[in-house]
Coordinates of C-alpha atoms in Angstrom, one line a residue:
M1 CA 4.6 -30.8 -7.8
R2 CA 7.5 -29.1 -9.9
I3 CA 9.9 -26.6 -8.5
I4 CA 8.7 -23.4 -10.3
P5 CA 11.9 -21.3 -11.2
V6 CA 12.4 -18.2 -8.9
D7 CA 12.3 -16.3 -12.2
D8 CA 8.6 -17.2 -12.9
F9 CA 7.1 -15.6 -9.8
F10 CA 8.9 -12.4 -9.7
K11 CA 8.5 -11.5 -13.5
S12 CA 8.2 -7.8 -14.3
Q13 CA 4.9 -6.8 -16.2
D14 CA 5.2 -6.2 -20.0
R15 CA 2.1 -3.7 -19.5
L16 CA 1.2 -2.0 -16.6
V17 CA -0.9 1.1 -15.0
Y18 CA -3.8 0.9 -17.5
R19 CA -5.6 4.1 -17.7
I20 CA -8.6 5.1 -20.1
S21 CA -9.2 8.6 -21.3
P22 CA -12.1 10.7 -20.2
D23 CA -14.0 9.9 -23.5
G24 CA -13.3 6.6 -23.6
T25 CA -11.8 6.6 -27.0
S26 CA -8.1 5.9 -26.0
L27 CA -6.1 3.4 -23.7
S28 CA -2.7 4.1 -22.1
Y29 CA -0.4 2.0 -20.3
L30 CA 3.4 1.9 -19.6
V31 CA 5.8 -0.7 -21.0
L32 CA 8.7 -1.7 -19.2
E33 CA 12.2 -1.3 -21.5
G34 CA 15.0 -2.6 -19.8
K35 CA 14.9 -0.5 -16.8
N36 CA 12.7 2.3 -18.3
Q37 CA 9.2 2.6 -18.5
N38 CA 7.7 4.6 -21.6
L39 CA 4.1 5.7 -21.8
Y40 CA 2.2 4.2 -24.8
I41 CA -1.3 5.3 -26.1
E42 CA -3.7 2.9 -27.9
N43 CA -6.7 3.7 -30.0
I44 CA -9.6 1.5 -28.4
A45 CA -11.8 0.9 -31.6
T46 CA -8.8 0.5 -33.9
G47 CA -6.3 -1.4 -31.6
K48 CA -3.4 0.6 -33.1
G49 CA -0.9 1.9 -30.8
R50 CA 2.3 4.1 -30.2
K51 CA 5.1 5.2 -28.1
V52 CA 4.6 8.8 -26.9
T53 CA 7.7 9.0 -24.5
Q54 CA 11.3 8.4 -25.1
L55 CA 12.5 8.3 -21.8
K56 CA 16.2 6.7 -21.9
E57 CA 17.4 7.1 -18.1
R58 CA 14.7 7.5 -16.1
S59 CA 11.1 6.1 -15.6
I60 CA 7.7 7.0 -15.3
N61 CA 6.4 6.4 -12.0
F62 CA 2.9 7.7 -12.0
Y63 CA 1.0 9.2 -14.8
F64 CA -3.1 10.0 -15.7
W65 CA -5.3 11.8 -18.4
V66 CA -6.3 15.3 -17.5
S67 CA -8.5 15.7 -20.7
K68 CA -9.4 13.6 -23.7
N69 CA -5.9 14.6 -25.2
E70 CA -3.7 15.4 -22.6
L71 CA -1.9 13.5 -19.8
I72 CA 0.4 14.4 -17.3
Y73 CA 3.5 12.2 -16.1
Y74 CA 5.8 12.1 -13.2
K75 CA 9.4 11.4 -14.5
E76 CA 11.4 9.9 -11.6
T77 CA 14.5 12.0 -10.8
D78 CA 15.9 10.9 -7.4
P79 CA 14.5 7.2 -6.6
Q80 CA 15.9 7.6 -2.9
K81 CA 14.2 10.8 -2.0
R82 CA 11.5 9.9 -4.4
R83 CA 11.3 13.3 -6.5
S84 CA 10.0 13.7 -9.7
D85 CA 9.4 16.4 -12.5
I86 CA 6.1 16.9 -13.9
F87 CA 5.4 17.0 -17.8
I88 CA 2.4 17.0 -19.7
I89 CA 2.1 15.5 -23.2
N90 CA -0.5 15.4 -26.0
K91 CA -1.6 11.6 -26.4
D92 CA 0.0 11.7 -29.9
G93 CA 3.1 12.4 -28.3
S94 CA 3.2 16.1 -29.4
N95 CA 3.7 19.2 -27.4
E96 CA 5.7 17.9 -24.6
R97 CA 6.7 20.0 -22.0
Q98 CA 8.0 20.3 -18.4
L99 CA 6.0 21.8 -15.9
T100 CA 8.0 21.6 -12.7
N101 CA 11.6 21.1 -11.6
N102 CA 11.6 20.0 -8.4
E103 CA 15.4 19.7 -7.6
K104 CA 15.0 20.2 -3.7
S105 CA 11.0 20.0 -3.0
K106 CA 8.2 17.3 -3.3
I107 CA 5.1 18.1 -5.6
R108 CA 2.0 16.0 -6.1
V109 CA -1.2 16.7 -7.8
L110 CA -3.9 16.9 -5.6
E111 CA -7.0 17.0 -8.2
D112 CA -6.5 15.1 -11.2
Q113 CA -8.9 17.0 -13.2
L114 CA -8.3 20.6 -15.0
I115 CA -10.0 23.6 -13.9
D116 CA -10.9 25.9 -16.7
D117 CA -9.0 24.1 -19.3
K118 CA -5.8 24.8 -17.6
Y119 CA -5.3 24.6 -13.7
L120 CA -4.0 21.8 -11.7
L121 CA -4.2 22.1 -8.1
V122 CA -1.0 20.7 -6.7
T123 CA 0.5 20.4 -3.2
S124 CA 4.2 21.4 -2.8
N125 CA 6.9 22.0 -0.1
K126 CA 9.2 24.3 -2.1
R127 CA 8.3 27.2 0.4
D128 CA 9.0 25.3 3.4
S129 CA 10.4 21.8 3.3
T130 CA 8.6 20.8 6.6
V131 CA 4.9 21.5 5.2
F132 CA 3.1 21.4 2.0
D133 CA 1.2 24.3 0.4
V134 CA -1.3 24.3 -2.2
Y135 CA -0.9 25.7 -5.6
R136 CA -2.9 26.3 -9.1
L137 CA -0.4 25.1 -11.7
N138 CA -0.8 26.5 -15.1
V139 CA -0.4 23.2 -17.6
R140 CA -0.4 25.9 -20.6
N141 CA 2.8 27.8 -19.3
G142 CA 4.3 26.0 -15.9
V143 CA 3.4 29.0 -13.5
M144 CA 2.5 28.2 -10.1
E145 CA 0.5 30.4 -8.2
M146 CA -0.5 30.1 -4.2
A147 CA -4.0 29.0 -3.8
A148 CA -3.6 28.1 0.0
K149 CA -0.9 28.7 2.5
N150 CA -0.3 26.1 5.1
P151 CA 0.0 27.6 8.5
G152 CA 2.3 25.1 9.4
N153 CA -0.2 22.3 10.8
I154 CA -1.9 21.2 7.8
T155 CA -1.4 17.3 7.0
D156 CA -4.0 16.9 4.3
W157 CA -6.0 18.8 1.9
I158 CA -9.0 17.5 0.1
T159 CA -11.3 18.8 -2.9
D160 CA -14.8 18.4 -3.7
S161 CA -15.8 16.9 -6.8
E162 CA -15.5 20.0 -8.9
G163 CA -12.0 19.9 -7.9
K164 CA -12.3 22.9 -5.4
L165 CA -10.8 23.0 -2.0
R166 CA -13.0 22.8 0.6
L167 CA -11.5 20.7 3.4
A168 CA -8.1 20.5 5.2
T169 CA -7.0 18.4 8.2
S170 CA -4.6 19.9 10.7
S171 CA -2.5 18.0 13.8
D172 CA -0.7 18.6 16.6
G173 CA 0.8 15.3 16.4
V174 CA -1.7 13.5 18.4
N175 CA -4.9 15.4 17.9
E176 CA -6.6 15.9 14.3
T177 CA -9.0 18.8 13.4
L178 CA -11.1 18.7 10.5
L179 CA -11.3 22.4 8.6
Y180 CA -14.1 23.3 6.3
R181 CA -15.1 26.2 4.0
E182 CA -18.4 26.8 1.9
N183 CA -16.2 28.2 -1.0
E184 CA -12.7 29.1 -2.1
G185 CA -13.5 32.6 -0.9
S186 CA -14.2 31.5 2.7
S187 CA -11.7 31.1 5.4
F188 CA -11.3 27.7 6.7
K189 CA -13.2 27.0 10.4
P190 CA -12.4 24.0 12.5
I191 CA -15.5 21.8 12.9
M192 CA -14.0 18.6 14.6
T193 CA -11.3 17.6 16.4
N194 CA -10.2 13.5 17.0
N195 CA -7.3 11.9 18.5
F196 CA -5.2 10.0 15.8
K197 CA -6.5 6.8 16.6
T198 CA -9.9 7.9 15.4
T199 CA -10.7 7.2 11.7
F200 CA -12.6 10.0 10.2
R201 CA -11.8 9.8 6.2
P202 CA -14.0 12.0 3.9
I203 CA -14.8 10.3 0.9
A204 CA -17.2 13.1 -1.0
F205 CA -19.5 15.9 -0.9
S206 CA -23.3 15.7 -1.2
H207 CA -24.1 17.0 -4.6
N208 CA -27.6 18.2 -3.4
Q209 CA -26.4 19.4 0.2
P210 CA -22.7 20.8 -0.6
H211 CA -22.3 21.3 2.9
I212 CA -22.8 17.6 3.8
I213 CA -20.1 14.9 3.5
Y214 CA -19.8 11.3 3.3
A215 CA -17.2 9.9 5.5
V216 CA -15.6 6.7 6.7
S217 CA -15.7 7.0 10.6
D218 CA -15.0 5.4 13.9
V219 CA -16.0 8.3 15.9
N220 CA -17.6 7.2 18.7
R221 CA -17.6 3.6 17.8
D222 CA -15.1 0.9 17.5
K223 CA -16.0 -0.3 13.9
S224 CA -15.8 2.2 10.9
A225 CA -19.1 3.1 9.3
L226 CA -20.2 5.3 6.2
V227 CA -21.7 8.2 7.7
E228 CA -23.2 11.7 6.8
V229 CA -21.7 14.8 8.6
D230 CA -22.8 18.4 8.5
C231 CA -20.0 20.6 7.9
H232 CA -22.0 23.4 9.6
T233 CA -21.8 21.6 12.5
G234 CA -19.5 18.9 12.8
K235 CA -22.3 16.6 13.7
E236 CA -23.0 13.3 12.6
L237 CA -26.3 12.9 10.6
K238 CA -26.9 9.5 10.1
V239 CA -25.3 6.2 9.3
V240 CA -25.5 5.3 5.5
F241 CA -24.2 1.8 6.4
G242 CA -22.3 0.0 9.2
N243 CA -22.9 -2.0 12.3
D244 CA -21.0 -3.5 15.0
S245 CA -19.6 -6.6 13.4
I246 CA -18.0 -5.4 10.3
N247 CA -15.4 -2.8 9.8
I248 CA -16.0 -0.1 6.6
T249 CA -12.4 0.3 5.2
D250 CA -13.5 2.3 1.8
A251 CA -16.2 3.7 -0.1
Q252 CA -16.8 5.0 -3.5
Y253 CA -18.6 7.8 -4.9
S254 CA -19.8 8.2 -8.5
R255 CA -19.1 11.6 -10.3
K256 CA -21.3 11.0 -12.8
K257 CA -24.5 9.7 -10.9
Q258 CA -23.7 12.1 -8.0
K259 CA -24.2 9.4 -5.2
M260 CA -22.3 6.7 -3.3
S261 CA -21.8 3.4 -5.3
F262 CA -21.0 0.8 -2.4
V263 CA -18.9 0.4 0.6
V264 CA -15.8 -2.1 1.4
Y265 CA -15.4 -4.3 4.3
E266 CA -12.9 -6.6 5.2
N267 CA -13.2 -9.7 7.0
W268 CA -11.1 -12.5 5.7
K269 CA -11.9 -11.3 2.2
K270 CA -12.8 -7.7 0.9
E271 CA -16.6 -7.7 0.4
K272 CA -18.8 -4.9 -1.3
H273 CA -22.0 -3.7 0.0
F274 CA -23.9 -1.9 -2.9
L275 CA -25.9 1.5 -2.2
D276 CA -26.6 1.7 -6.0
D277 CA -28.9 -0.8 -7.6
S278 CA -27.4 -0.2 -11.1
V279 CA -23.5 -0.6 -9.7
K280 CA -24.8 -3.9 -8.1
L281 CA -25.9 -4.8 -11.7
L282 CA -22.4 -3.8 -13.1
Y283 CA -20.6 -6.0 -10.8
T284 CA -23.4 -9.1 -11.2
N285 CA -22.6 -8.8 -14.9
L286 CA -18.7 -9.0 -14.4
D287 CA -19.1 -12.0 -12.0
H288 CA -21.2 -13.8 -14.7
L289 CA -18.4 -13.0 -17.5
L290 CA -15.3 -13.7 -15.1
P291 CA -16.8 -16.5 -12.9
K292 CA -14.9 -17.7 -9.9
T293 CA -12.2 -14.7 -9.8
E294 CA -12.5 -11.3 -7.7
T295 CA -12.7 -8.3 -9.9
R296 CA -11.8 -4.9 -8.9
I297 CA -12.5 -1.7 -11.5
I298 CA -9.6 0.0 -11.5
D299 CA -10.4 3.0 -13.9
R300 CA -13.2 4.1 -16.0
D301 CA -14.1 6.9 -18.5
K302 CA -16.3 10.0 -17.6
A303 CA -19.5 8.6 -19.0
E304 CA -19.1 5.4 -16.9
N305 CA -19.5 3.2 -19.9
V306 CA -15.6 2.0 -20.7
F307 CA -14.0 0.2 -17.3
I308 CA -10.8 -1.3 -16.8
V309 CA -11.3 -4.4 -14.7
R310 CA -8.6 -6.2 -12.8
T311 CA -9.0 -9.9 -12.0
F312 CA -7.3 -12.3 -9.3
T313 CA -7.8 -15.0 -6.6
D314 CA -5.3 -16.5 -4.0
R315 CA -4.0 -18.7 -6.9
N316 CA -4.0 -16.6 -9.6
P317 CA -2.3 -13.1 -10.0
G318 CA -5.2 -12.1 -12.7
S319 CA -5.7 -10.3 -15.7
F320 CA -6.7 -7.0 -17.1
Y321 CA -9.9 -6.4 -19.3
L322 CA -11.6 -3.6 -20.9
Y323 CA -15.4 -4.0 -20.1
F324 CA -18.0 -2.1 -22.2
A325 CA -21.1 -1.5 -20.3
K326 CA -23.5 -0.5 -23.0
T327 CA -22.7 -3.9 -25.1
G328 CA -21.7 -6.3 -22.1
Q329 CA -18.5 -7.0 -24.1
L330 CA -15.4 -7.9 -22.5
R331 CA -11.8 -7.5 -24.3
K332 CA -8.6 -8.8 -22.4
L333 CA -5.9 -6.9 -22.2
S334 CA -2.7 -8.8 -20.6
D335 CA -2.0 -11.4 -18.1
F336 CA -0.3 -9.8 -14.6
N337 CA 1.9 -13.0 -14.9
S338 CA 1.6 -15.5 -17.5
A339 CA 4.4 -17.9 -16.2
I340 CA 2.0 -18.8 -13.2
K341 CA -0.1 -22.0 -13.7
V342 CA -3.2 -22.0 -11.3
N343 CA -3.1 -25.5 -10.6
E344 CA 0.4 -25.2 -9.5
M345 CA -0.8 -22.5 -6.8
S346 CA -1.8 -23.2 -3.2
E347 CA -4.9 -22.2 -1.5
M348 CA -4.5 -18.9 1.1
K349 CA -6.8 -20.0 4.2
P350 CA -8.3 -17.9 7.0
I351 CA -7.4 -19.0 10.3
S352 CA -7.8 -17.2 13.9
F353 CA -6.8 -18.3 17.4
V354 CA -6.7 -16.8 20.7
S355 CA -3.6 -15.1 22.4
K356 CA -2.4 -15.7 25.8
D357 CA -4.2 -12.6 27.0
S358 CA -7.5 -13.4 25.3
M359 CA -7.3 -11.6 22.0
R360 CA -8.6 -13.2 18.9
I361 CA -6.0 -12.9 16.4
Q362 CA -6.7 -13.9 12.8
G363 CA -4.5 -14.3 9.9
Y364 CA -3.9 -16.8 6.9
L365 CA -2.1 -20.3 6.5
T366 CA -0.9 -21.3 2.9
L367 CA 0.0 -25.0 2.6
P368 CA 2.0 -26.5 0.0
V369 CA 0.3 -28.1 -2.8
N370 CA -0.4 -31.9 -2.2
K371 CA 1.0 -31.6 1.2
K372 CA -1.2 -32.7 4.3
A373 CA -1.0 -30.1 7.3
Q374 CA 0.9 -32.2 9.4
N375 CA 4.5 -31.8 10.9
L376 CA 5.4 -29.1 8.0
P377 CA 7.9 -26.5 7.9
V378 CA 7.2 -23.4 8.3
V379 CA 7.7 -19.8 7.4
V380 CA 6.0 -17.1 9.3
L381 CA 5.3 -13.9 7.2
P382 CA 4.9 -10.9 9.4
H383 CA 3.6 -7.8 7.7
D384 CA 5.5 -4.4 7.8
G385 CA 4.0 -1.5 9.8
P386 CA 3.3 0.2 12.0
G387 CA -0.7 -0.3 10.8
G388 CA -1.1 -2.4 7.8
R389 CA -2.4 -6.1 7.6
N390 CA -2.1 -9.4 5.3
S391 CA -5.0 -9.4 2.9
W392 CA -6.7 -12.3 0.9
G393 CA -5.3 -12.4 -2.4
Y394 CA -2.7 -13.6 -4.8
N395 CA 0.7 -13.0 -3.2
A396 CA 3.9 -14.0 -5.0
E397 CA 6.2 -14.3 -1.9
V398 CA 3.5 -16.5 -0.3
Q399 CA 3.4 -19.0 -3.4
F400 CA 7.1 -19.0 -4.0
L401 CA 7.4 -20.1 -0.2
A402 CA 4.9 -22.7 -0.5
N403 CA 6.0 -24.0 -3.9
R404 CA 9.2 -24.6 -2.2
G405 CA 7.5 -27.0 0.4
Y406 CA 6.7 -24.4 3.3
A407 CA 3.6 -23.8 5.1
V408 CA 3.3 -20.2 5.0
F409 CA 2.1 -18.5 8.4
Q410 CA 0.7 -14.9 8.2
V411 CA -0.5 -13.3 11.3
N412 CA -2.6 -9.9 11.7
Y413 CA -1.3 -9.2 15.0
R414 CA -2.4 -6.7 17.5
G415 CA -1.8 -2.8 15.8
S416 CA -3.1 -4.3 12.5
S417 CA -5.7 -1.9 10.5
G418 CA -8.9 -3.0 9.7
Y419 CA -10.2 -4.9 12.5
G420 CA -11.6 -1.3 14.6
K421 CA -10.1 1.1 16.6
A422 CA -9.6 -1.0 19.7
F423 CA -7.5 -3.5 18.0
F424 CA -5.4 -1.2 16.2
A425 CA -4.4 0.7 19.2
A426 CA -3.6 -2.5 21.2
G427 CA -0.3 -2.7 19.0
F428 CA 1.0 0.8 20.2
K429 CA 4.4 0.7 21.8
Q430 CA 4.0 -3.0 21.6
W431 CA 6.9 -3.8 19.3
G432 CA 9.2 -6.4 20.4
C433 CA 6.2 -6.8 23.2
K434 CA 2.5 -8.1 22.9
I435 CA 2.7 -7.9 19.0
Q436 CA 5.7 -10.4 19.3
Q437 CA 3.9 -12.4 21.5
D438 CA 0.9 -12.8 19.0
I439 CA 3.2 -14.3 16.6
N440 CA 4.6 -16.6 19.0
D441 CA 1.2 -17.6 20.0
G442 CA 0.3 -18.1 16.7
V443 CA 3.3 -20.5 16.1
Q444 CA 2.3 -22.4 19.2
W445 CA -1.0 -22.8 17.8
L446 CA 0.3 -24.2 14.6
I447 CA 2.6 -26.8 16.9
N448 CA -1.0 -27.5 19.0
E449 CA -2.6 -28.3 15.7
K450 CA 0.4 -30.7 14.6
I451 CA 0.7 -28.6 11.5
A452 CA 4.2 -27.3 12.1
N453 CA 7.3 -29.1 12.9
P454 CA 8.6 -27.6 16.2
K455 CA 12.1 -27.8 14.9
R456 CA 11.6 -26.1 11.7
I457 CA 10.4 -22.8 11.9
A458 CA 11.6 -19.5 10.2
I459 CA 10.4 -16.2 10.3
Y460 CA 10.9 -13.5 7.6
G461 CA 9.9 -10.3 7.0
S462 CA 10.4 -6.5 5.4
G463 CA 10.4 -3.1 7.3
F464 CA 8.8 -3.8 10.5
G465 CA 8.2 -7.3 9.9
G466 CA 12.1 -7.6 9.4
N467 CA 12.0 -6.2 12.8
I468 CA 9.7 -8.7 14.4
A469 CA 11.7 -11.4 12.5
L470 CA 15.0 -10.3 14.2
N471 CA 13.3 -9.7 17.6
A472 CA 11.8 -13.7 17.5
L473 CA 15.2 -14.8 17.7
Y474 CA 15.4 -13.5 21.1
S475 CA 11.9 -13.0 22.5
K476 CA 10.6 -15.2 25.2
G477 CA 9.6 -18.5 24.7
S478 CA 10.4 -18.6 21.1
N479 CA 12.3 -21.2 19.5
Y480 CA 12.9 -20.2 15.7
T481 CA 15.4 -22.0 13.8
C482 CA 16.4 -18.9 11.7
A483 CA 15.1 -15.5 10.8
A484 CA 15.1 -13.4 7.6
S485 CA 15.5 -9.6 7.4
N486 CA 14.7 -7.7 4.3
S487 CA 15.5 -3.7 4.8
G488 CA 14.2 -4.6 8.5
V489 CA 14.0 -1.6 11.2
I490 CA 17.3 -2.8 13.4
N491 CA 16.9 0.5 15.6
L492 CA 13.9 2.1 16.3
F493 CA 15.6 5.2 17.3
T494 CA 17.0 5.6 14.0
Y495 CA 13.8 5.2 12.3
L496 CA 12.3 7.8 14.2
K497 CA 15.2 10.4 13.3
S498 CA 14.6 9.2 9.9
I499 CA 11.2 10.6 9.7
P500 CA 11.3 13.5 6.9
P501 CA 10.6 17.1 7.7
F502 CA 7.0 17.3 6.2
L503 CA 5.9 14.5 8.2
K504 CA 7.0 16.1 11.7
P505 CA 3.8 17.5 12.8
N506 CA 2.9 13.8 12.9
L507 CA 6.0 13.1 15.0
Q508 CA 4.1 12.6 18.3
M509 CA 1.9 10.2 16.8
Y510 CA 4.5 8.1 16.1
Y511 CA 6.2 8.3 19.3
E512 CA 2.5 7.1 20.7
M513 CA 2.5 4.0 18.0
I514 CA 6.4 3.0 18.1
G515 CA 7.7 4.4 21.3
N516 CA 8.9 8.0 22.8
P517 CA 12.9 7.7 22.3
V518 CA 13.0 9.8 25.8
T519 CA 10.3 8.2 28.2
D520 CA 10.4 4.8 26.3
V521 CA 14.4 4.1 26.2
D522 CA 14.2 0.9 27.8
R523 CA 11.5 -0.6 26.0
M524 CA 12.8 0.7 22.5
R525 CA 16.1 -0.8 22.9
Q526 CA 14.7 -4.1 23.8
S527 CA 12.8 -3.8 20.6
S528 CA 15.9 -2.8 18.7
P529 CA 17.7 -6.0 17.4
L530 CA 21.0 -3.5 17.2
F531 CA 21.2 -3.5 20.6
Q532 CA 20.4 -7.2 21.4
A533 CA 22.9 -9.1 19.1
D534 CA 24.3 -10.8 22.2
R535 CA 21.0 -12.7 22.6
I536 CA 20.7 -14.0 18.9
N537 CA 22.3 -17.4 18.0
A538 CA 20.2 -18.9 15.1
P539 CA 21.1 -18.4 11.5
V540 CA 20.4 -14.8 10.4
F541 CA 19.8 -13.5 6.5
I542 CA 20.0 -9.7 6.3
A543 CA 19.2 -7.8 3.1
Q544 CA 19.6 -4.0 3.0
N545 CA 19.4 -0.9 0.7
I546 CA 22.5 0.8 1.8
K547 CA 20.6 3.9 0.7
D548 CA 17.4 3.4 2.4
P549 CA 16.5 6.6 4.4
N550 CA 15.1 4.9 7.0
I551 CA 18.2 3.0 8.2
N552 CA 21.7 3.7 8.9
S553 CA 23.9 1.2 7.0
A554 CA 27.1 1.9 9.1
E555 CA 24.5 0.4 12.2
T556 CA 23.7 -2.6 10.0
V557 CA 27.1 -3.3 9.4
Q558 CA 28.1 -3.1 12.9
F559 CA 25.1 -5.2 14.0
I560 CA 26.4 -8.0 11.6
K561 CA 30.1 -7.6 12.6
N562 CA 28.6 -8.0 16.5
L563 CA 26.8 -11.2 15.0
Q564 CA 29.7 -12.9 13.5
K565 CA 32.2 -12.2 16.4
R566 CA 29.9 -14.4 18.3
K567 CA 30.0 -17.2 15.4
V568 CA 26.4 -16.8 14.5
N569 CA 26.0 -17.8 10.8
V570 CA 25.0 -14.5 8.8
T571 CA 23.9 -14.0 5.1
Y572 CA 24.3 -10.5 4.0
L573 CA 23.0 -9.1 1.1
E574 CA 23.6 -5.5 0.1
N575 CA 22.1 -3.3 -2.5
D576 CA 23.3 0.2 -3.6
G577 CA 20.0 2.0 -3.9
V578 CA 17.2 0.0 -4.7
S579 CA 14.8 -1.2 -2.1
F580 CA 14.1 -5.0 -1.9
P581 CA 12.5 -6.7 -3.1
G582 CA 13.2 -3.8 -5.7
S583 CA 11.6 -2.5 -8.8
H584 CA 14.7 -4.1 -10.7
L585 CA 14.1 -7.5 -12.0
E586 CA 17.9 -8.6 -11.5
E587 CA 17.6 -7.4 -8.0
R588 CA 14.4 -9.0 -7.3
Q589 CA 15.9 -12.4 -8.6
K590 CA 19.1 -12.1 -6.6
F591 CA 17.4 -11.5 -3.7
Y592 CA 14.9 -14.4 -3.6
A593 CA 17.5 -16.9 -5.0
A594 CA 19.7 -15.8 -2.1
L595 CA 16.6 -16.3 0.5
E596 CA 15.6 -19.2 -0.9
Q597 CA 19.2 -21.0 -0.6
F598 CA 19.2 -19.5 3.1
L599 CA 16.2 -21.5 4.0
E600 CA 17.1 -24.5 2.3
V601 CA 20.4 -24.8 4.4
N602 CA 18.7 -23.5 7.7
L603 CA 15.4 -25.0 7.5
K604 CA 14.5 -27.4 4.6
K605 CA 17.5 -30.0 5.5
K606 CA 17.0 -30.1 9.2

């Protein structure tokens, strides 16, 4: 099998973020032009398109339609602080005007539909950097008026299908309270309180009974289900769908049909359980037109006739299509990455094993094409955290590593989401401890199965995955050949200090999940590679964005110096202001070329 160029795996999409106008007549998308992204609009009937924004130095990082003729877009102003200014523009490119100027604050649109043809509900921390209030933003003149003042502990605001503010979530750091009001003239009243370990996520209000909501909930159960809840009492009325063996992760409501469409649950793949036969028929037709691939509807018009569909498999990054439900016609828009050939990619197969303390751990194993599962060099790829998980599907990093001849091993260690409340909570304060042991137990399983060559095992991760990778070099009973960290957390204390002001209400939650810097000092030092440099002896690859707000670049430099003093082989790759693998093509390619060389020298040639 040929060695595929690094560039082919990590190409930037020419077109991305497709959207449909509410009336289904226009298609919008972003086009990457050098380092900038601009907005294009295309007439669906004629196929004729035009560029409607003219950005030279900044990119559009988010946009959406607010009417059949108008779009809102966010122009990036400070990538490091994730700040953007909001603009509105007509679909023909005319009447462009700036609505906000966020030099010192953050703003985000809460509800993407226009109210009274002129108001958007937005949240902003301009009054107080630590909290987000709700405002009515008049898109005709840019005036913002307070719609709901945050008393200091509201962490989320939720609207109904008509765009009216009806729910809020408050937090004391550990416990979350759901607040409800009948209408916008009423006061919010608490209806239920749960520990943050509990999932309760409102999906939609019932159309016929506006005091009843649908929610994904694991209140009083381990696995999440779709339930109906009475907001007058806070009591669960019934389970719409769920059982003890599956964990519902998402659900979709149709505004047009005013009913729930389906729920999503995830075992080794994401599956749907349909609650509406017409929606089931829609997906059945898509499966017939697009066989042997996963389909996801990513946008639709208001009438739910024109859909944008994304396809993918574990071996195919997929394509984008327009689907016309009334005629059953399908029109291809573009490939996600046309350089990838399916027959050159590897299957991503589910695995499971039992940890030393008898917990069932699941994950994925991807083998190089045409290689037997025997005595292979392995790259262990722990996911970022806290929370999160690996999922089945196309993963450019995984395929890149498999193409280089490595078996790629992804472990959904305890603390990963999607496996129920108990499994999630089992990972709290276990960085460098039981989480690390789960990874090591998985590697031992690979060795016992004779899949892995025990002398040729590397570990590589990003963020908290980078923390796991570096911890692996000094964890008990491990014997990794080398480790690579991509913007990895090397100091848990610094990470907690970096939490921005508006997330401070959740600080106690982070203490529960990661560790308390006052009462868990020894454990956090043990799990912070910065303080354990004298125990690391294997080669290390470190890539770091020196402007990453979650790290202290001076600490990274000191960590590297401490390793080098002890003659540890360190490869260091630094970038000024772009998170690795980064949004910029040059930085991505530079990073993966360096990672490839590091593994080639330290793993493949052993």
